[in-house]
Amino acid sequence: MIAEIFGKISRTGSNLSDRLEDKLTGDVFGSLRYLPFEIGLKKLLSGVHFEAISAQAEWNHLLDRTSGYSYEMEFWPKHELGEIDLRFTLEDSLIGIEVKYFSGLSSEDEDPYISTEASKNQLSRYSRMLSTFAGIEHKYLVFLAPQSMVTLVRTDLSHRSIIAKDVCIGFLAWEEVLERLLQVHVEDAPLYQTLILQDIQALLNRKGFARFSGFDKGLAKLDVTKEAYKYRTPVNVQSICWPTVAISEEDSYVYKQWS
């Protein structure tokens, strides 16, 4: 709904296949804004990881002291350096979030040693955009994408210096988002809050962001035996055991005939 309201999706939906990231952004964050910060957005944003320990500590403190609806959220705000997907204002902090789903960064540099000011890298441009806001003490840029993409971009940026110095860049995987939202306890919450969270969880699960969490716990209750498993071929009624077991000399003739 949010993506269509902001004109990202045409009235006929003809460009929907090219706007899946915008739709995902609107579906998730557009729904979370109806919830108190501590119920929804805080759980999502608490999964953001920063390289610098000081940045991580200040980020966690910022989330802890934010509650209710005491923040401002902007979808696709326009700027001469680009159109980031989300921009938050929390107290004395500014947060920009760039969301990816299938596509990678929209622009990249041919020269890996290019300066911050000259870089065309999408995240570099967005960091410079956030840097233009004066009078704000803390500025954060968050890259939200599938885990595989987050790992590649995070590794690449660790070897380069193209992010504005007064902007802290953090990374968040969609898989992490789903796990954290699944941990939200809403037993005593109003029904509408429960339904919103359940819908977002179902959407992210359908998108394929559920991580493998181990084999079924029931396997631990199975008895382990030394008996061989018997397999029957679909061609005939002959069968063979695995692992192989010792056979008598009398049975060896039958085995040879079968093989």
C-alpha positions as a printed NumPy array, in Angstrom:
array([[  0.   ,   0.   ,   0.   ],
       [  2.74 ,   2.491,   0.969],
       [  4.685,   1.885,  -2.252],
       [  1.582,   2.602,  -4.319],
       [  0.691,   5.702,  -2.29 ],
       [  4.144,   7.137,  -2.96 ],
       [  3.934,   6.324,  -6.654],
       [  6.535,   3.571,  -6.652],
       [  3.977,   1.166,  -8.094],
       [  1.807,   2.276, -10.987],
       [ -1.975,   2.379, -10.694],
       [ -2.215,  -0.695, -12.905],
       [  0.647,  -2.529, -11.191],
       [  2.418,  -2.97 , -14.529],
       [  5.831,  -2.191, -13.006],
       [  5.388,  -4.317,  -9.906],
       [  8.068,  -6.829, -10.911],
       [ 10.606,  -3.981, -11.045],
       [  9.517,  -2.567,  -7.692],
       [  9.637,  -5.576,  -5.388],
       [ 12.136,  -3.859,  -3.066],
       [  9.908,  -0.812,  -2.741],
       [  6.887,  -3.006,  -2.073],
       [  8.788,  -4.975,   0.587],
       [  9.949,  -1.728,   2.187],
       [  6.407,  -0.359,   2.306],
       [  4.862,  -3.628,   3.488],
       [  7.252,  -4.066,   6.416],
       [  7.997,  -0.537,   7.601],
       [  4.585,   0.775,   6.617],
       [  3.058,  -1.807,   8.94 ],
       [  5.553,  -1.365,  11.781],
       [  4.843,   2.345,  12.037],
       [  1.383,   1.483,  13.397],
       [  3.028,  -0.151,  16.412],
       [  4.724,   1.534,  19.375],
       [  8.459,   1.771,  18.737],
       [  9.377,  -0.688,  21.493],
       [  7.02 ,  -3.347,  20.083],
       [  8.102,  -3.307,  16.446],
       [ 10.846,  -1.059,  15.106],
       [ 13.068,  -1.433,  18.144],
       [ 13.093,  -5.21 ,  17.706],
       [ 14.005,  -4.842,  14.042],
       [ 16.665,  -2.164,  14.503],
       [ 18.278,  -3.949,  17.448],
       [ 19.71 ,  -6.408,  14.943],
       [ 21.876,  -3.773,  13.226],
       [ 25.609,  -4.483,  13.571],
       [ 28.315,  -1.809,  13.599],
       [ 32.049,  -2.354,  13.288],
       [ 32.914,   0.268,  15.905],
       [ 32.135,  -0.703,  19.497],
       [ 31.362,   2.913,  20.414],
       [ 28.845,   3.21 ,  17.559],
       [ 27.159,  -0.034,  18.613],
       [ 26.885,   1.121,  22.217],
       [ 25.407,   4.507,  21.288],
       [ 22.985,   2.83 ,  18.859],
       [ 21.715,   0.455,  21.535],
       [ 21.329,   3.344,  23.965],
       [ 19.357,   5.312,  21.372],
       [ 16.939,   2.425,  20.864],
       [ 16.504,   1.928,  24.602],
       [ 15.48 ,   5.527,  25.233],
       [ 13.015,   5.694,  22.327],
       [  9.418,   4.617,  22.859],
       [  5.878,   5.098,  21.637],
       [  5.662,   7.167,  18.466],
       [  8.378,   9.675,  19.334],
       [ 10.081,   9.481,  15.95 ],
       [  9.558,  10.635,  12.385],
       [  9.671,   8.241,   9.432],
       [ 10.021,   9.359,   5.814],
       [  9.657,   7.05 ,   2.817],
       [ 11.882,   7.714,  -0.216],
       [ 12.815,  11.323,   0.629],
       [ 14.255,  13.104,  -2.397],
       [ 17.751,  14.6  ,  -2.341],
       [ 20.248,  15.671,  -4.973],
       [ 22.517,  12.78 ,  -3.957],
       [ 19.816,  10.167,  -4.357],
       [ 16.615,   8.769,  -2.926],
       [ 17.243,   6.574,   0.071],
       [ 14.437,   4.173,   0.994],
       [ 13.85 ,   5.359,   4.561],
       [ 14.908,   8.217,   6.772],
       [ 14.242,   8.29 ,  10.516],
       [ 14.617,  11.126,  12.959],
       [ 14.997,  10.037,  16.591],
       [ 15.831,  12.759,  19.111],
       [ 19.263,  14.062,  18.095],
       [ 19.91 ,  11.224,  15.657],
       [ 19.315,  10.725,  11.939],
       [ 19.005,   7.243,  10.448],
       [ 18.985,   6.352,   6.783],
       [ 18.05 ,   2.816,   5.677],
       [ 18.75 ,   1.424,   2.224],
       [ 16.76 ,  -1.716,   1.474],
       [ 17.674,  -4.463,  -0.992],
       [ 15.903,  -7.641,  -1.982],
       [ 17.013,  -9.054,  -5.335],
       [ 19.07 ,  -6.245,  -6.871],
       [ 22.479,  -5.096,  -5.692],
       [ 23.797,  -1.552,  -5.265],
       [ 22.638,   0.699,  -8.084],
       [ 26.068,   2.201,  -8.729],
       [ 29.673,   1.266,  -8.029],
       [ 33.191,   2.62 ,  -8.57 ],
       [ 35.674,   1.267, -11.084],
       [ 38.54 ,   2.529,  -8.929],
       [ 38.52 ,   0.839,  -5.489],
       [ 40.798,   3.575,  -4.103],
       [ 38.588,   6.509,  -5.033],
       [ 37.91 ,   9.224,  -2.447],
       [ 34.698,   9.542,  -0.486],
       [ 33.74 ,  12.768,  -2.247],
       [ 34.255,  11.314,  -5.733],
       [ 32.722,   7.886,  -5.103],
       [ 29.626,   6.884,  -7.065],
       [ 28.938,   3.964,  -4.737],
       [ 25.308,   4.111,  -3.659],
       [ 26.077,   3.806,   0.054],
       [ 28.844,   6.392,  -0.201],
       [ 26.437,   8.869,  -1.801],
       [ 23.799,   8.224,   0.842],
       [ 26.345,   8.71 ,   3.623],
       [ 27.262,  12.093,   2.133],
       [ 23.556,  12.901,   1.918],
       [ 23.093,  12.224,   5.65 ],
       [ 26.218,  14.234,   6.337],
       [ 24.612,  17.372,   4.854],
       [ 22.133,  17.578,   7.737],
       [ 23.679,  20.043,  10.151],
       [ 22.942,  20.244,  13.862],
       [ 22.417,  16.508,  14.287],
       [ 24.803,  14.79 ,  16.68 ],
       [ 24.544,  11.17 ,  15.498],
       [ 24.062,   9.966,  11.935],
       [ 23.63 ,   6.342,  10.923],
       [ 23.362,   4.589,   7.583],
       [ 21.897,   1.061,   7.661],
       [ 22.177,  -1.417,   4.793],
       [ 19.323,  -3.93 ,   4.948],
       [ 19.505,  -6.886,   2.544],
       [ 19.559, -10.694,   2.373],
       [ 22.43 , -12.186,   4.406],
       [ 24.548, -13.158,   1.379],
       [ 24.427,  -9.615,   0.001],
       [ 25.13 ,  -8.058,   3.399],
       [ 28.25 , -10.203,   3.762],
       [ 29.598,  -9.193,   0.334],
       [ 28.979,  -5.469,   0.801],
       [ 30.282,  -5.453,   4.36 ],
       [ 33.493,  -7.187,   3.293],
       [ 33.955,  -4.809,   0.365],
       [ 33.491,  -1.668,   2.451],
       [ 35.878,  -2.932,   5.127],
       [ 38.718,  -2.467,   2.621],
       [ 37.66 ,   1.008,   1.475],
       [ 37.124,   4.459,   2.977],
       [ 34.178,   5.846,   1.045],
       [ 31.666,   6.436,   3.852],
       [ 31.403,   9.983,   5.218],
       [ 33.428,  10.267,   8.42 ],
       [ 30.574,  11.635,  10.525],
       [ 28.256,   8.774,   9.498],
       [ 28.325,   5.317,  11.096],
       [ 27.368,   2.5  ,   8.762],
       [ 25.588,  -0.565,  10.089],
       [ 24.423,  -3.814,   8.515],
       [ 21.236,  -5.802,   8.952],
       [ 20.078,  -9.006,   7.236],
       [ 16.436,  -9.778,   6.476],
       [ 16.998, -13.173,   8.057],
       [ 17.966, -11.427,  11.292],
       [ 14.865,  -9.241,  11.093],
       [ 12.584, -12.263,  10.89 ],
       [ 14.296, -14.001,  13.807],
       [ 13.981, -10.939,  16.037],
       [ 10.35 , -10.305,  15.169],
       [  9.57 , -13.94 ,  15.957],
       [ 10.933, -13.317,  19.464],
       [  8.476, -10.508,  20.203],
       [  6.088, -11.481,  23.009],
       [  2.611, -10.096,  22.409],
       [  0.526, -12.238,  24.751],
       [ -0.842,  -9.192,  26.546],
       [ -0.815,  -6.863,  23.525],
       [ -3.977,  -5.653,  21.775],
       [ -5.199,  -7.937,  19.018],
       [ -4.297,  -5.487,  16.243],
       [ -0.639,  -5.494,  17.307],
       [ -0.54 ,  -9.272,  17.283],
       [ -2.105,  -9.429,  13.82 ],
       [  0.344,  -6.879,  12.382],
       [  3.363,  -8.772,  13.679],
       [  2.   , -12.112,  12.517],
       [  1.417, -10.746,   9.021],
       [  4.958,  -9.356,   8.782],
       [  6.415, -12.62 ,  10.055],
       [  4.389, -14.588,   7.504],
       [  5.484, -12.261,   4.693],
       [  9.2  , -12.525,   5.499],
       [  8.91 , -16.269,   5.873],
       [  7.248, -16.517,   2.453],
       [ 10.039, -14.395,   0.986],
       [ 12.451, -17.139,   2.033],
       [ 14.197, -15.369,   4.916],
       [ 13.763, -18.153,   7.463],
       [ 17.139, -19.511,   8.533],
       [ 17.824, -23.2  ,   9.056],
       [ 17.446, -23.708,  12.798],
       [ 18.504, -27.337,  13.088],
       [ 16.837, -30.662,  12.655],
       [ 13.547, -31.446,  14.306],
       [ 14.012, -31.804,  18.034],
       [ 12.139, -35.093,  17.895],
       [ 15.191, -36.704,  16.325],
       [ 16.931, -36.559,  19.672],
       [ 14.381, -39.007,  21.07 ],
       [ 15.018, -41.668,  18.421],
       [ 16.869, -44.8  ,  19.509],
       [ 20.215, -45.465,  17.873],
       [ 20.698, -49.135,  16.982],
       [ 23.257, -51.229,  15.163],
       [ 20.667, -52.889,  12.967],
       [ 21.126, -52.498,   9.229],
       [ 18.601, -50.612,   7.151],
       [ 16.995, -52.649,   4.387],
       [ 16.394, -51.034,   1.01 ],
       [ 14.201, -52.53 ,  -1.694],
       [ 14.88 , -51.728,  -5.322],
       [ 11.945, -50.528,  -7.436],
       [ 12.856, -52.907, -10.271],
       [ 12.465, -56.195,  -8.443],
       [ 11.846, -57.645,  -5.037],
       [ 15.513, -58.12 ,  -4.271],
       [ 16.834, -56.169,  -1.317],
       [ 20.187, -55.135,   0.03 ],
       [ 21.292, -54.026,   3.48 ],
       [ 23.412, -51.043,   4.417],
       [ 25.787, -51.031,   6.115],
       [ 26.956, -54.322,   4.704],
       [ 26.982, -57.201,   7.139],
       [ 28.895, -60.459,   7.212],
       [ 27.097, -63.295,   5.393],
       [ 27.541, -67.024,   5.585],
       [ 29.217, -69.04 ,   2.828],
       [ 25.832, -70.559,   1.992],
       [ 24.241, -67.127,   1.538],
       [ 27.182, -65.8  ,  -0.482],
       [ 26.016, -67.743,  -3.534],
       [ 22.633, -66.002,  -3.445],
       [ 24.318, -62.627,  -3.012],
       [ 26.595, -63.224,  -5.999],
       [ 23.637, -64.272,  -8.14 ],
       [ 21.76 , -61.109,  -7.157],
       [ 24.683, -58.829,  -7.846]])
